[in-house]
Amino acid sequence: MDRYLVMTKFVPGHGPADGSPEHAEEMRAWDRFNRELTTSGRLVQSFGLDLPVGNLPAKRPGGDDGEVVFAQYVIEADSLADVEQWARQMPVLKYGSVEIRRVLFEDAP
C-alpha cells in the first residue's frame, strides 16, 4: 500500500464567503468527508493551513496564479485510482483544485 499527499488548493476570494450559508454547507460537507475518510482507515494525517505568511522568491517558469494550498491529507491507498476516488469527493473541486503526489519516503522520528 502506498501513501499519497493530497493538497487542496484555491484562489483566495473564490468559493463561498466566510459566514455565508454556502460556507456553512461546505463546512458540513468537509466534516462528512473527513469522518468517512477517517472511518475508512485510509487517513494517515491531515491538517489545515492558514494563508501564506511569507514567500521566498523563486525562479521558475510560468506565472503565479494566486492559488494557495489550504489543507493537506496523507492517504494510504492501494492505487492512484483509489486516492483519486477520495479526492473527487472533496468539496473544493467546485471552485479550486486538488494535487496528488505519491510519497517517496518518510523520515522516522
CSV table of C-alpha atoms in Angstrom, one decimal:
chain,number,residue,atom,x,y,z
A,1,MET,CA,0.0,0.0,0.0
A,2,ASP,CA,1.4,3.4,-0.9
A,3,ARG,CA,0.9,6.8,0.7
A,4,TYR,CA,-0.2,9.9,-1.2
A,5,LEU,CA,-0.1,13.5,-0.3
A,6,VAL,CA,-3.3,15.2,-1.3
A,7,MET,CA,-3.1,19.1,-1.4
A,8,THR,CA,-6.3,21.1,-1.7
A,9,LYS,CA,-5.9,24.5,-3.4
A,10,PHE,CA,-7.9,27.6,-4.1
A,11,VAL,CA,-7.5,31.2,-5.2
A,12,PRO,CA,-8.5,33.5,-2.2
A,13,GLY,CA,-11.8,35.2,-3.0
A,14,HIS,CA,-13.2,32.2,-4.9
A,15,GLY,CA,-15.6,29.8,-3.3
A,16,PRO,CA,-18.2,30.6,-0.6
A,17,ALA,CA,-17.7,33.6,1.6
A,18,ASP,CA,-16.9,33.0,5.3
A,19,GLY,CA,-20.1,33.2,7.3
A,20,SER,CA,-22.4,32.7,4.4
A,21,PRO,CA,-25.0,29.8,4.3
A,22,GLU,CA,-23.0,28.3,1.4
A,23,HIS,CA,-19.8,28.3,3.6
A,24,ALA,CA,-21.7,26.6,6.4
A,25,GLU,CA,-22.9,23.9,4.0
A,26,GLU,CA,-19.4,23.4,2.7
A,27,MET,CA,-18.1,23.0,6.2
A,28,ARG,CA,-20.7,20.3,6.8
A,29,ALA,CA,-19.6,18.6,3.6
A,30,TRP,CA,-16.0,18.7,4.7
A,31,ASP,CA,-17.0,17.3,8.1
A,32,ARG,CA,-18.8,14.4,6.4
A,33,PHE,CA,-15.8,13.8,4.1
A,34,ASN,CA,-13.3,13.8,6.9
A,35,ARG,CA,-15.4,11.4,9.0
A,36,GLU,CA,-15.8,9.0,6.1
A,37,LEU,CA,-12.1,9.1,5.3
A,38,THR,CA,-11.1,8.6,9.0
A,39,THR,CA,-13.6,5.7,9.3
A,40,SER,CA,-12.2,4.0,6.2
A,41,GLY,CA,-8.8,3.6,7.9
A,42,ARG,CA,-7.0,5.3,5.0
A,43,LEU,CA,-6.3,8.6,6.6
A,44,VAL,CA,-2.7,8.8,7.9
A,45,GLN,CA,-2.7,12.6,8.7
A,46,SER,CA,-4.4,15.8,7.8
A,47,PHE,CA,-4.0,19.4,8.6
A,48,GLY,CA,-5.3,22.8,7.5
A,49,LEU,CA,-3.1,25.7,6.6
A,50,ASP,CA,-3.5,29.5,7.1
A,51,LEU,CA,-2.9,31.8,4.1
A,52,PRO,CA,0.8,32.2,3.4
A,53,VAL,CA,2.7,34.4,5.8
A,54,GLY,CA,5.8,34.7,3.7
A,55,ASN,CA,7.4,33.8,0.4
A,56,LEU,CA,10.9,33.4,-0.9
A,57,PRO,CA,11.4,34.5,-4.5
A,58,ALA,CA,11.6,31.5,-6.9
A,59,LYS,CA,12.8,31.4,-10.4
A,60,ARG,CA,10.5,29.1,-12.2
A,61,PRO,CA,8.6,29.0,-15.5
A,62,GLY,CA,5.0,30.1,-15.5
A,63,GLY,CA,3.3,32.9,-13.6
A,64,ASP,CA,1.9,32.8,-10.1
A,65,ASP,CA,-1.9,32.1,-10.5
A,66,GLY,CA,-2.5,33.1,-6.9
A,67,GLU,CA,-3.6,29.6,-5.9
A,68,VAL,CA,-2.7,28.6,-2.3
A,69,VAL,CA,-2.7,25.2,-0.5
A,70,PHE,CA,-5.2,25.3,2.4
A,71,ALA,CA,-5.2,21.7,3.6
A,72,GLN,CA,-3.2,18.6,3.1
A,73,TYR,CA,-4.0,14.9,3.6
A,74,VAL,CA,-1.8,11.9,3.7
A,75,ILE,CA,-3.9,9.0,2.5
A,76,GLU,CA,-2.9,5.3,2.3
A,77,ALA,CA,-4.3,3.7,-0.8
A,78,ASP,CA,-3.8,0.5,-2.9
A,79,SER,CA,-3.5,2.6,-6.1
A,80,LEU,CA,-3.6,6.1,-7.5
A,81,ALA,CA,-7.2,5.3,-8.7
A,82,ASP,CA,-8.2,4.7,-5.1
A,83,VAL,CA,-6.8,8.0,-3.8
A,84,GLU,CA,-8.3,9.8,-6.8
A,85,GLN,CA,-11.7,8.4,-5.8
A,86,TRP,CA,-11.3,10.0,-2.4
A,87,ALA,CA,-10.1,13.3,-3.9
A,88,ARG,CA,-13.1,13.5,-6.2
A,89,GLN,CA,-15.3,13.8,-3.1
A,90,MET,CA,-13.6,16.9,-1.8
A,91,PRO,CA,-15.8,20.0,-1.8
A,92,VAL,CA,-13.0,22.2,-3.0
A,93,LEU,CA,-13.4,20.9,-6.5
A,94,LYS,CA,-16.4,23.2,-7.0
A,95,TYR,CA,-14.0,26.2,-7.2
A,96,GLY,CA,-10.4,25.0,-6.6
A,97,SER,CA,-8.2,22.1,-7.3
A,98,VAL,CA,-6.6,19.0,-5.8
A,99,GLU,CA,-3.0,17.9,-6.4
A,100,ILE,CA,-1.9,14.4,-5.6
A,101,ARG,CA,1.6,13.2,-5.2
A,102,ARG,CA,2.9,9.7,-4.2
A,103,VAL,CA,5.1,9.9,-1.0
A,104,LEU,CA,8.5,8.5,-1.9
A,105,PHE,CA,10.0,8.2,1.6
A,106,GLU,CA,9.3,9.2,5.2
A,107,ASP,CA,11.8,10.1,7.9
A,108,ALA,CA,11.2,8.2,11.1
A,109,PRO,CA,11.4,10.2,14.3
